[in-house]
DNA sequence: TTAGGGTTAG
């Protein structure tokens, strides 16, 4: 099968900037038939009644402003403040600033409107500058101004600004009402030292439910679940926000079960749900994988009429995505409100709800391993002019990494650079992983080196990159450096470093790290870690130790562990033991194709042809499906996929003729195929092995034909590479002086001058 | 005062 849906390029035409609000507004104001607005300039009540309806309608705002200017009413302070407020609500601060500058005799309200606009966008420098300017102009800030600045500091975690305003309030002896006091408390609760929030709270003469809720949140923020719960229990009056705060905090701190109990309690004895409760409840249910309960909550959402709320919609959609119910999620997505198509026609969609919904869907496909669907959906987003933000990009890079679609990954990385998205740790680790998994470890290194103070996931991505490319020592060096810099490794980091040790035969080091994980970092080993250890012993040839480890740790029910062990039996040609393990696996996984294939291969390698045929027969009798071996190569923007003996490619005659010729040339310099060496889980391809038309050879030859000699050839394969193909490619790299890179299901093989980076140890 | 999406392994 061949798929070529990736014929896309990112360019300025794909991602045009949206037309600037200011110019658009004036253009339409001058051309539109304004009579339909029934503009009556002196009636402020008209402005008032239309403000809400027009607050997101750029054209209407433009018309209002244009008319206000031409009729000379713009200098009426009350009217100009209305218009300013509308523009600020539409988030075009450049336009708002221009309007503001046009207003003479600006009052405190005008200043407050503009300040709150910048505050909502998180532009704290502008907020502070304006706050300073208004005082220089002699306009005293009121409680609304102060509250607005403080709230912005709190929502953007800008403690510094909050402290400055707080200091100013104290120095000027401003009378604090409860609202302002709560705003100050909220800043320290969210970003300040906890003890400061606690002291403020205890010093408050008057406290309302909001103050108590803020303190419950403060405890949650520092991870003190017990005190937050006990404070919640002791609240004199619990309102809906109190319940929401505690349930959300518990969910975020991994206490989903406790949060669920509270949710049930709220249904029985608490206040009615609001929109926020639904959103929190859906996230909670999603984190506990209780999709059925989620479906019931969906019913309640419909009964309450909250299905159109953006937050509730995205939480619902994400719950279905995380629960693997992609069809349900797509259905919900397609039912979106009408403004979608309107916006789609005019410019890039910037509705946060739509952007988040799209990114949830992309991530949902990826979580379910449906990478191609994820990429297709992403491309439809781009074609449908939906704004692509760094959340979506992070997911899409992960899809590129897993499918090995380097060109798309590179284009997306270039796009990130071009539009200047902030490279946060999620995006950085995703990019490192993409380059590493696409075979360009150097580019992964470049990104890693450019990252200041990488977090544990970034370190882990780089360690895993080195491990998969067989650079075990480098991975260990990185791991040591990470610990030296005070970053605590997590369970995934240990999987990476143990894999690195295993793939490079670093037995002692691997054992040391396994103990370090348990004894120093207190991480309980999971199946992956046990599998790495069995792999470590087995690969190094200590099959007895590997078996002992399995028994000691009671791992004999884990198929992954036996698979790894079997792989070591193959590597060290211990056919008898391998056959025994195959039988064990067959008992453990009677419906999985893998053990049958492995068992059959073991018998073949031991000249037990009849038994091999029996196993194959049993497999057919039980109608067990096999995974089809596929290899693919990307040239320019096309992905060419091959299966064994594939004749569907347009250039198949050329490919087969070249392959036969190459086969002859390799034999002349010593290559010979050996059926007994082939004992990998490459399934059906085995039987046709002697034909020499395995998918990776077809992909490789196609690469040779279509590229120039200095270009490395990069091939991806969905199964392990077999010994014979490994040998074939080694000889090819020698005779053609070509660098050939193969990514199989476990690791990379870099073939150069007749040698492979895995050292024939995989 | 309370709410939405993303990364590393397997």
XYZ file of C-alpha atoms (C1' of nucleotides) in Angstrom:
772
model
C 0.000 0.000 0.000
C 1.204 3.419 -0.823
C 0.046 6.662 0.621
C 1.050 9.994 -0.651
C -1.128 12.404 1.236
C 1.800 14.457 2.395
C 2.228 16.605 -0.675
C 2.166 19.785 1.310
C 4.464 22.653 1.995
C 4.237 25.309 4.604
C 4.484 28.709 3.077
C 3.140 32.126 3.641
C 0.195 31.301 1.393
C -0.732 28.322 3.543
C -0.494 30.386 6.664
C -1.455 33.879 5.661
C -1.661 36.363 8.454
C -5.238 37.331 9.195
C -6.218 40.723 7.774
C -5.468 43.378 10.302
C -8.547 44.323 12.259
C -7.897 48.020 12.044
C -7.664 48.265 8.275
C -10.472 45.779 7.767
C -12.754 47.742 10.073
C -12.159 50.999 8.237
C -12.449 49.427 4.825
C -15.863 47.943 5.617
C -17.005 51.047 7.452
C -16.509 53.054 4.286
C -18.103 50.594 1.898
C -20.849 48.874 3.819
C -24.453 50.030 3.633
C -24.577 51.589 7.053
C -28.298 52.350 6.985
C -29.065 48.899 8.263
C -27.373 49.758 11.556
C -29.831 52.611 12.107
C -27.106 54.680 13.654
C -28.331 57.202 16.176
C -25.299 59.049 17.490
C -26.626 60.781 20.520
C -28.380 57.905 22.167
C -25.948 56.200 24.450
C -28.602 53.643 25.367
C -28.350 52.362 21.814
C -24.627 51.826 22.219
C -25.303 50.079 25.423
C -27.907 47.680 24.097
C -25.783 46.773 21.115
C -22.449 46.486 22.907
C -22.809 42.860 23.805
C -24.091 41.784 20.432
C -21.365 43.675 18.633
C -18.516 43.060 21.000
C -17.088 40.419 18.699
C -18.247 41.923 15.444
C -15.329 43.840 13.993
C -17.289 45.422 11.204
C -19.874 46.831 13.558
C -17.205 48.246 15.860
C -15.491 49.844 12.888
C -18.761 51.370 11.734
C -19.514 52.658 15.202
C -16.147 54.299 15.444
C -16.226 55.747 11.945
C -19.680 57.172 12.471
C -18.797 58.498 15.901
C -15.807 60.299 14.401
C -17.695 61.777 11.426
C -20.622 62.892 13.552
C -18.306 64.500 16.072
C -19.591 62.478 19.009
C -16.392 60.573 19.584
C -15.160 63.220 21.963
C -18.185 62.619 24.167
C -16.335 60.789 26.928
C -19.141 58.377 27.725
C -19.587 57.307 24.083
C -15.882 56.984 23.424
C -15.491 54.792 26.496
C -18.195 52.493 25.174
C -16.434 52.121 21.852
C -13.088 51.693 23.555
C -14.574 48.941 25.671
C -15.880 47.142 22.583
C -12.522 47.300 20.859
C -10.728 46.058 23.970
C -13.169 43.152 24.179
C -12.311 42.214 20.608
C -8.652 42.028 21.782
C -7.223 44.394 19.185
C -5.087 46.391 21.556
C -3.322 48.269 18.748
C -6.657 49.713 17.652
C -7.708 50.265 21.275
C -4.485 52.178 21.943
C -5.130 54.395 18.915
C -8.680 55.151 20.072
C -7.430 55.821 23.580
C -4.854 58.300 22.270
C -7.616 60.146 20.383
C -9.698 60.682 23.521
C -9.007 64.009 25.196
C -9.686 64.359 28.948
C -9.482 60.634 29.571
C -11.111 59.671 32.824
C -10.203 56.850 35.173
C -12.664 54.585 33.397
C -10.901 54.972 30.033
C -7.565 54.164 31.679
C -9.070 51.182 33.448
C -10.631 49.795 30.268
C -7.284 49.912 28.457
C -5.319 48.569 31.409
C -7.716 45.661 31.854
C -7.399 44.918 28.125
C -3.620 44.604 28.361
C -4.018 42.743 31.646
C -6.211 40.111 30.032
C -3.586 39.549 27.352
C -0.897 39.159 29.991
C 1.060 42.212 28.810
C 2.221 43.097 32.309
C 4.874 45.592 31.190
C 2.212 47.621 29.393
C -0.073 47.346 32.405
C 2.598 48.755 34.685
C 3.592 51.497 32.212
C -0.025 52.631 31.866
C -0.514 52.488 35.606
C 2.535 54.761 36.009
C 1.421 57.102 33.204
C -2.071 57.574 34.597
C -0.643 58.666 37.918
C 1.724 61.086 36.168
C -1.309 62.568 34.395
C -2.891 63.026 37.813
C -5.673 60.477 37.375
C -6.036 58.535 40.615
C -6.693 54.805 40.134
C -9.899 53.493 41.609
C -10.663 50.087 43.147
C -11.510 48.694 39.694
C -8.154 49.770 38.264
C -6.252 48.201 41.121
C -8.331 45.047 41.090
C -7.835 44.696 37.341
C -4.042 45.032 37.587
C -3.904 42.618 40.506
C -6.099 40.051 38.765
C -3.911 40.188 35.692
C -0.801 39.603 37.797
C -2.510 36.657 39.375
C -3.674 35.052 36.130
C -0.280 35.497 34.471
C 1.584 34.442 37.617
C 3.343 37.786 37.562
C 4.236 38.099 41.220
C 6.561 41.014 40.593
C 3.796 43.282 39.218
C 1.473 42.142 41.979
C 4.061 43.097 44.598
C 4.585 46.524 43.036
C 0.855 47.291 43.063
C 0.456 45.891 46.554
C 3.341 48.092 47.736
C 1.805 51.137 46.080
C -1.545 50.463 47.791
C 0.155 50.208 51.193
C 2.272 53.344 50.664
C -0.735 55.398 49.577
C -2.977 54.223 52.371
C -5.676 53.021 49.978
C -8.722 51.759 51.778
C -8.999 48.045 51.042
C -12.428 46.601 50.489
C -12.956 42.821 50.586
C -12.765 42.519 46.781
C -9.374 44.212 46.631
C -8.130 42.286 49.640
C -9.154 39.023 48.000
C -7.334 40.057 44.804
C -4.134 40.590 46.800
C -4.610 37.309 48.639
C -5.136 35.536 45.337
C -1.767 36.694 43.978
C 0.183 35.318 46.907
C -1.955 32.169 46.922
C -1.119 31.472 43.282
C 2.429 32.699 42.883
C 3.791 33.932 46.140
C 5.323 32.216 49.069
C 2.569 30.198 50.723
C 3.279 31.511 54.209
C 2.642 35.045 52.970
C -0.821 34.111 51.689
C -1.522 32.321 54.955
C -0.457 35.360 57.024
C -2.559 37.700 54.894
C -5.550 35.424 55.274
C -5.149 35.239 59.044
C -4.823 39.019 59.290
C -7.986 39.711 57.302
C -10.624 41.358 59.482
C -13.421 40.212 57.256
C -13.441 37.025 55.147
C -16.030 35.903 52.680
C -16.436 32.573 50.837
C -14.144 33.857 48.099
C -11.334 34.360 50.631
C -11.796 30.817 51.952
C -11.888 29.368 48.445
C -8.663 31.167 47.583
C -6.989 29.619 50.637
C -8.245 26.127 49.778
C -6.676 26.726 46.356
C -3.439 27.937 47.989
C -3.062 24.663 49.892
C -3.754 22.718 46.710
C -1.196 24.794 44.879
C 1.570 23.706 47.244
C 0.373 20.101 47.112
C -0.917 20.018 50.676
C -3.971 17.864 50.043
C -4.743 17.123 53.680
C -4.945 20.746 54.820
C -6.859 21.831 51.739
C -9.410 19.061 52.335
C -9.698 19.874 56.000
C -10.138 23.575 55.238
C -12.763 22.711 52.623
C -14.603 20.586 55.195
C -14.544 23.400 57.713
C -15.781 26.122 55.344
C -18.604 28.085 56.981
C -20.400 28.248 53.652
C -19.484 26.137 50.637
C -20.499 27.586 47.295
C -20.136 25.956 43.894
C -16.644 27.440 43.458
C -15.531 25.780 46.722
C -16.523 22.359 45.381
C -15.012 23.080 41.989
C -11.727 24.216 43.519
C -11.224 21.156 45.681
C -12.263 18.650 43.002
C -10.022 20.231 40.407
C -7.076 20.378 42.811
C -7.441 16.745 43.801
C -7.644 15.676 40.159
C -4.502 17.600 39.279
C -2.634 16.064 42.177
C -3.400 12.500 41.176
C -6.173 12.053 43.737
C -8.905 11.310 41.207
C -10.700 8.768 43.391
C -11.051 11.273 46.252
C -12.288 13.893 43.762
C -14.857 11.437 42.413
C -16.180 10.755 45.909
C -16.614 14.497 46.373
C -18.415 14.720 43.063
C -20.937 12.140 44.229
C -21.256 13.986 47.528
C -21.862 17.232 45.666
C -24.670 15.600 43.692
C -26.273 14.451 46.949
C -25.727 17.412 49.252
C -23.997 20.220 47.403
C -25.043 23.150 45.246
C -26.190 22.758 41.635
C -23.480 22.226 39.017
C -22.357 25.212 37.008
C -20.416 25.153 33.722
C -17.122 25.001 35.570
C -18.248 21.959 37.544
C -19.077 20.113 34.330
C -15.734 20.932 32.831
C -13.882 19.766 35.952
C -16.028 16.645 36.267
C -15.323 15.660 32.664
C -11.570 16.072 33.094
C -11.726 14.058 36.301
C -13.653 11.261 34.631
C -11.316 11.283 31.699
C -8.305 10.925 34.017
C -9.958 7.882 35.605
C -10.872 6.404 32.188
C -14.525 6.177 33.197
C -15.972 6.811 29.761
C -19.370 5.334 30.612
C -19.762 7.753 33.507
C -18.604 10.491 31.140
C -21.386 9.589 28.763
C -23.889 10.006 31.600
C -22.427 13.406 32.430
C -22.733 14.284 28.755
C -26.462 13.626 29.159
C -26.581 16.018 32.097
C -24.692 18.648 30.108
C -27.420 18.459 27.473
C -30.165 18.677 30.093
C -28.551 21.758 31.627
C -28.092 23.288 28.172
C -24.327 23.756 28.560
C -23.308 21.955 25.365
C -22.545 25.220 23.570
C -20.137 26.462 26.213
C -16.589 26.381 24.817
C -14.963 24.945 27.922
C -17.603 22.262 28.383
C -17.440 21.350 24.694
C -13.682 20.929 24.682
C -13.714 18.966 27.927
C -16.380 16.638 26.511
C -14.554 16.193 23.264
C -11.254 15.544 24.977
C -12.867 13.004 27.268
C -14.028 11.004 24.252
C -10.607 11.351 22.575
C -8.765 10.148 25.671
C -11.232 7.286 26.015
C -10.416 6.186 22.462
C -13.933 7.050 21.222
C -12.728 8.944 18.181
C -15.965 8.514 16.221
C -17.963 10.057 19.026
C -15.413 12.873 19.291
C -15.586 13.529 15.536
C -19.374 13.599 15.695
C -19.251 16.148 18.478
C -16.676 18.149 16.549
C -18.799 18.215 13.405
C -21.739 19.523 15.426
C -19.887 22.723 16.195
C -21.730 26.054 16.073
C -22.224 27.861 12.784
C -19.602 30.537 13.246
C -17.017 27.942 12.212
C -17.926 28.009 8.524
C -18.273 31.761 8.560
C -14.819 32.183 10.001
C -13.394 29.522 7.746
C -14.366 31.517 4.697
C -12.957 34.771 5.874
C -9.677 34.059 7.652
C -7.710 31.684 9.823
C -9.954 30.423 12.586
C -8.784 31.782 15.874
C -11.624 30.533 18.052
C -9.910 29.020 21.074
C -12.585 26.359 21.343
C -11.949 25.200 17.791
C -8.182 25.258 18.150
C -8.347 23.204 21.331
C -10.890 20.789 19.858
C -8.626 20.202 16.863
C -5.570 19.651 19.015
C -7.514 17.194 21.183
C -8.494 15.211 18.103
C -4.945 15.102 16.740
C -3.644 14.001 20.149
C -6.472 11.470 20.409
C -5.496 9.776 17.166
C -1.887 9.673 18.275
C -2.771 8.225 21.678
C -4.581 5.444 19.838
C -1.596 4.845 17.557
C -3.475 6.127 14.499
C -0.677 8.352 13.275
C -1.769 8.563 9.684
C -5.243 9.715 10.741
C -3.609 12.278 13.013
C -1.533 13.643 10.131
C -4.497 13.658 7.767
C -6.584 15.547 10.302
C -3.753 18.008 10.821
C -3.481 18.613 7.090
C -7.235 19.171 6.909
C -6.832 21.712 9.704
C -4.174 23.539 7.730
C -6.263 23.454 4.559
C -9.327 24.536 6.540
C -7.376 27.544 7.803
C -7.549 26.593 11.461
C -4.831 28.302 13.430
C -2.141 25.828 14.422
C -0.666 26.484 17.843
C 2.177 24.862 19.726
C -0.068 22.300 21.422
C -1.108 20.849 18.066
C 2.418 21.102 16.719
C 3.784 19.142 19.676
C 1.363 16.313 18.928
C 1.964 16.385 15.209
C 5.722 16.197 15.708
C 5.119 13.105 17.779
C 3.167 11.593 14.864
C 6.027 12.492 12.488
C 8.469 10.856 14.895
C 6.500 7.652 15.104
C 5.901 7.377 11.381
C 9.370 8.612 10.501
C 8.038 11.353 8.229
C 11.134 13.529 8.398
C 10.232 16.049 5.709
C 6.943 17.033 7.314
C 8.602 17.135 10.726
C 11.305 19.417 9.373
C 8.779 21.701 7.702
C 6.819 21.972 10.927
C 10.002 22.768 12.839
C 10.798 25.450 10.264
C 7.273 26.819 10.635
C 7.731 27.043 14.406
C 10.931 29.028 13.863
C 9.301 31.244 11.265
C 6.248 32.278 13.246
C 8.243 32.489 16.438
C 6.266 30.092 18.617
C 7.817 29.798 22.044
C 9.755 26.545 22.203
C 8.524 25.273 25.545
C 9.710 21.972 27.012
C 6.890 19.976 25.435
C 7.726 21.292 21.994
C 11.471 20.905 22.527
C 11.255 17.289 23.643
C 8.860 16.510 20.831
C 11.288 18.052 18.297
C 14.296 16.209 19.716
C 12.341 12.988 19.591
C 11.199 13.668 16.028
C 14.738 14.215 14.712
C 16.097 11.253 16.662
C 13.344 8.918 15.498
C 13.732 10.123 11.916
C 17.409 9.223 12.029
C 18.982 12.704 12.282
C 20.573 12.510 15.697
C 22.790 15.537 14.962
C 19.758 17.803 14.622
C 18.318 16.404 17.839
C 21.622 17.332 19.521
C 21.504 20.846 18.086
C 18.090 21.489 19.623
C 19.142 19.915 22.896
C 22.269 22.077 23.143
C 20.260 25.219 22.444
C 17.927 24.483 25.351
C 18.619 26.335 28.556
C 18.012 24.333 31.750
C 16.284 21.378 30.101
C 13.703 19.574 32.203
C 13.627 15.833 32.811
C 11.542 15.063 29.712
C 13.950 16.948 27.448
C 16.911 15.077 28.967
C 15.039 11.796 28.613
C 14.245 12.454 24.953
C 17.935 12.993 24.221
C 18.990 9.952 26.267
C 16.464 7.802 24.421
C 17.666 9.224 21.115
C 21.226 8.135 21.873
C 20.027 4.761 23.134
C 18.042 3.995 19.985
C 21.028 4.911 17.811
C 23.268 2.524 19.728
C 25.254 5.274 21.461
C 25.100 3.697 24.895
C 28.117 5.490 26.393
C 26.809 8.854 25.280
C 23.407 8.101 26.795
C 25.092 7.185 30.082
C 27.160 10.357 29.995
C 23.987 12.399 29.492
C 22.277 10.578 32.324
C 25.166 11.280 34.718
C 25.286 14.919 33.615
C 21.561 15.278 34.195
C 21.826 13.963 37.737
C 24.860 16.178 38.343
C 22.752 19.183 37.367
C 20.198 18.245 39.988
C 17.457 16.960 37.675
C 15.645 13.990 39.133
C 15.237 11.166 36.622
C 11.779 9.621 36.270
C 10.726 6.086 35.380
C 10.904 6.828 31.644
C 14.467 8.133 31.986
C 15.462 4.823 33.546
C 13.856 2.885 30.697
C 16.055 4.943 28.359
C 19.302 4.507 30.223
C 18.704 0.792 30.839
C 17.934 0.299 27.139
C 21.146 2.128 26.290
C 23.152 -0.161 28.565
C 21.431 -3.229 27.206
C 21.981 -2.314 23.548
C 25.637 -1.538 24.167
C 26.369 -4.574 26.332
C 27.072 -2.473 29.440
C 26.055 -5.105 31.948
C 27.535 -3.743 35.168
C 26.401 -0.210 34.491
C 22.862 -1.359 33.753
C 22.667 -3.275 37.004
C 24.024 -0.240 38.872
C 21.310 2.004 37.403
C 18.575 -0.501 38.173
C 19.588 -0.429 41.834
C 19.944 3.352 41.781
C 16.393 3.647 40.518
C 14.978 1.527 43.319
C 17.223 2.438 46.208
C 18.100 6.097 45.678
C 15.171 7.435 43.684
C 12.540 5.155 45.211
C 11.028 4.295 41.818
C 9.242 0.961 41.817
C 10.328 -1.019 38.736
C 7.618 -1.537 36.136
C 7.352 -4.195 33.447
C 9.501 -2.061 31.106
C 12.361 -1.939 33.598
C 12.216 -5.670 34.256
C 12.187 -6.292 30.525
C 15.259 -4.090 30.106
C 17.079 -6.090 32.786
C 16.222 -9.437 31.209
C 17.379 -7.974 27.913
C 20.582 -6.718 29.512
C 21.541 -10.138 30.894
C 20.303 -12.030 27.854
C 22.043 -9.917 25.234
C 25.307 -10.146 27.137
C 24.993 -13.919 26.876
C 24.079 -14.540 30.520
C 20.960 -16.511 29.691
C 21.073 -18.319 33.028
C 21.137 -15.012 34.911
C 18.280 -13.693 32.820
C 16.197 -16.736 33.656
C 17.130 -16.452 37.318
C 16.053 -12.791 37.266
C 12.688 -13.788 35.792
C 12.098 -16.347 38.529
C 13.400 -14.139 41.369
C 11.105 -11.281 40.431
C 8.114 -13.500 39.594
C 7.952 -12.244 36.016
C 7.055 -15.500 34.295
C 3.529 -14.306 33.476
C 4.852 -11.347 31.453
C 5.020 -12.056 27.737
C 7.215 -9.023 27.009
C 9.878 -10.427 29.297
C 9.837 -13.811 27.523
C 9.962 -12.160 24.116
C 13.089 -10.349 25.138
C 14.561 -13.554 26.524
C 13.757 -15.372 23.304
C 15.503 -12.687 21.324
C 18.641 -13.349 23.357
C 18.319 -17.080 22.731
C 18.325 -16.276 19.016
C 21.284 -13.950 19.319
C 23.343 -16.556 21.145
C 21.976 -19.417 19.032
C 20.621 -21.382 22.005
C 17.990 -23.224 20.000
C 16.932 -25.675 22.705
C 16.225 -22.975 25.278
C 14.620 -20.796 22.599
C 12.205 -23.548 21.664
C 11.218 -23.974 25.289
C 10.582 -20.231 25.624
C 8.565 -20.235 22.406
C 6.334 -22.936 23.834
C 5.888 -20.920 27.039
C 4.904 -17.880 24.994
C 2.501 -19.930 22.922
C 0.719 -20.975 26.097
C 0.610 -17.421 27.417
C -0.584 -15.817 24.191
C -2.549 -18.398 22.180
C -4.275 -15.724 20.084
C -1.197 -13.683 19.225
C 0.639 -14.421 15.994
C 4.093 -13.583 17.374
C 4.767 -16.744 19.417
C 3.656 -19.025 16.542
C 6.040 -17.358 14.138
C 8.848 -17.415 16.656
C 8.251 -21.048 17.490
C 8.117 -22.000 13.841
C 11.348 -20.127 13.170
C 13.040 -21.848 16.062
C 12.029 -25.256 14.703
C 13.235 -24.338 11.228
C 16.558 -23.255 12.614
C 16.809 -26.600 14.382
C 15.980 -28.532 11.190
C 12.643 -29.589 12.630
C 10.680 -28.819 9.489
C 7.702 -30.993 10.268
C 7.083 -29.370 13.625
C 7.463 -25.949 12.047
C 4.794 -26.837 9.508
C 2.504 -28.106 12.288
C 2.744 -24.808 14.151
C 1.978 -22.891 10.967
C -0.986 -25.175 10.358
C -2.275 -24.602 13.883
C -2.018 -20.906 13.316
C -4.074 -21.081 10.145
C -6.588 -23.358 11.827
C -7.089 -20.817 14.597
C -7.335 -18.011 12.035
C -4.722 -15.914 13.707
C -3.891 -12.739 11.832
C -0.329 -11.803 11.150
C 1.238 -8.380 11.150
C 2.325 -7.580 7.626
C 5.953 -6.515 7.322
C 6.267 -3.106 5.694
C 9.127 -0.773 4.894
C 8.849 2.782 3.721
C 11.074 5.518 2.440
C 10.330 9.195 2.031
C 11.636 11.047 -1.004
C 10.778 14.718 -1.174
C 7.139 14.873 -0.066
C 6.163 11.346 -0.969
C 6.152 8.275 1.205
C 6.726 5.029 -0.684
C 5.668 1.933 1.195
C 6.620 -1.627 0.244
C 5.607 -5.076 1.394
C 7.489 -8.283 0.614
C 7.502 -9.111 -3.088
C 5.525 -5.928 -3.772
C 4.892 -5.379 -7.511
C 2.505 -2.443 -7.100
C 5.038 0.341 -7.364
C 5.101 2.171 -10.734
C 8.865 1.615 -10.951
C 8.760 -2.059 -9.966
C 10.503 -3.366 -13.106
C 13.442 -1.080 -12.515
C 13.536 -1.941 -8.793
C 13.548 -5.726 -9.320
C 16.024 -5.625 -12.133
C 18.430 -3.522 -10.057
C 17.904 -5.774 -7.012
C 18.774 -8.910 -9.004
C 21.857 -7.267 -10.416
C 22.904 -6.080 -6.959
C 22.372 -9.554 -5.538
C 24.801 -10.942 -8.117
C 27.430 -8.305 -7.388
C 27.207 -8.869 -3.636
C 27.638 -12.602 -4.039
C 30.857 -11.941 -5.911
C 32.291 -10.223 -2.837
C 31.175 -12.862 -0.354
C 27.514 -12.320 0.470
C 25.440 -15.457 0.820
C 21.993 -15.882 2.275
C 21.624 -18.307 5.133
C 18.136 -19.440 6.018
C 19.151 -20.698 9.442
C 20.326 -17.306 10.527
C 16.843 -15.950 10.107
C 15.122 -16.333 13.396
C 13.532 -12.987 13.957
C 9.863 -12.221 14.437
C 9.547 -11.041 10.856
C 6.691 -13.400 10.306
C 5.483 -14.299 6.829
C 8.456 -12.733 5.121
C 10.531 -15.607 6.433
C 9.065 -18.189 4.143
C 9.959 -16.194 1.108
C 13.302 -15.225 2.475
C 15.278 -16.978 -0.201
C 13.551 -14.904 -2.810
C 15.372 -11.974 -1.337
C 12.499 -9.589 -1.921
C 11.952 -8.400 1.599
C 10.317 -5.016 1.924
C 13.429 -3.245 3.231
C 15.461 -4.359 0.208
C 12.811 -3.035 -2.155
C 12.694 0.274 -0.272
C 16.484 0.460 -0.216
C 16.876 -0.238 -3.941
C 14.197 2.321 -4.743
C 16.166 4.812 -2.650
C 19.384 3.965 -4.508
C 17.738 4.438 -7.911
C 16.062 7.701 -7.039
C 18.801 9.542 -5.149
C 22.304 10.753 -5.776
C 25.208 8.794 -4.358
C 26.118 11.262 -1.610
C 22.644 11.169 -0.045
C 22.120 8.811 2.888
C 19.212 6.412 2.368
C 16.737 6.305 5.254
C 14.365 3.386 5.544
C 11.730 2.648 8.192
C 10.378 -0.792 8.977
C 7.496 -1.866 11.188
C 9.183 -5.116 12.327
C 12.700 -6.142 13.200
C 15.182 -6.368 10.400
C 16.137 -9.985 9.693
C 19.719 -11.218 9.797
C 19.874 -11.851 6.096
C 18.683 -8.370 5.149
C 21.055 -6.916 7.730
C 23.888 -8.740 6.014
C 22.666 -7.774 2.551
C 22.554 -4.080 3.460
C 26.020 -4.211 5.035
C 27.479 -5.524 1.767
C 25.477 -2.941 -0.211
C 26.891 -0.089 1.871
C 30.367 -1.435 1.112
C 30.058 -2.011 -2.600
C 28.142 1.187 -3.402
C 29.912 3.373 -0.812
C 26.469 4.455 0.423
C 25.325 5.351 3.915
C 22.143 3.437 4.640
C 20.099 4.025 7.765
C 17.400 1.583 8.763
C 14.992 2.149 11.615
C 13.414 -1.117 12.688
C 10.834 -1.517 15.403
C 13.442 -1.302 18.157
C 16.415 0.736 17.051
C 18.484 2.313 14.315
C 21.075 0.579 12.156
C 23.598 2.902 10.510
C 25.299 0.985 7.696
C 28.565 2.376 6.361
C 31.608 0.769 4.671
C 30.225 -2.717 5.235
C 29.652 -2.263 8.977
C 26.603 -1.541 11.095
C 26.465 0.730 14.130
C 24.698 -2.009 16.113
C 27.831 -4.135 15.857
C 25.569 -7.006 14.706
C 24.160 -7.023 18.202
C 20.430 -6.290 18.091
C -12.522 32.677 43.999
C -13.535 27.768 40.380
C -12.828 25.036 34.108
C -10.262 23.269 28.091
C -5.723 20.696 24.333
C 0.553 19.037 23.902
C 6.297 15.949 25.088
C 9.933 11.273 26.697
C 9.050 4.607 27.184
C 5.943 0.631 26.297
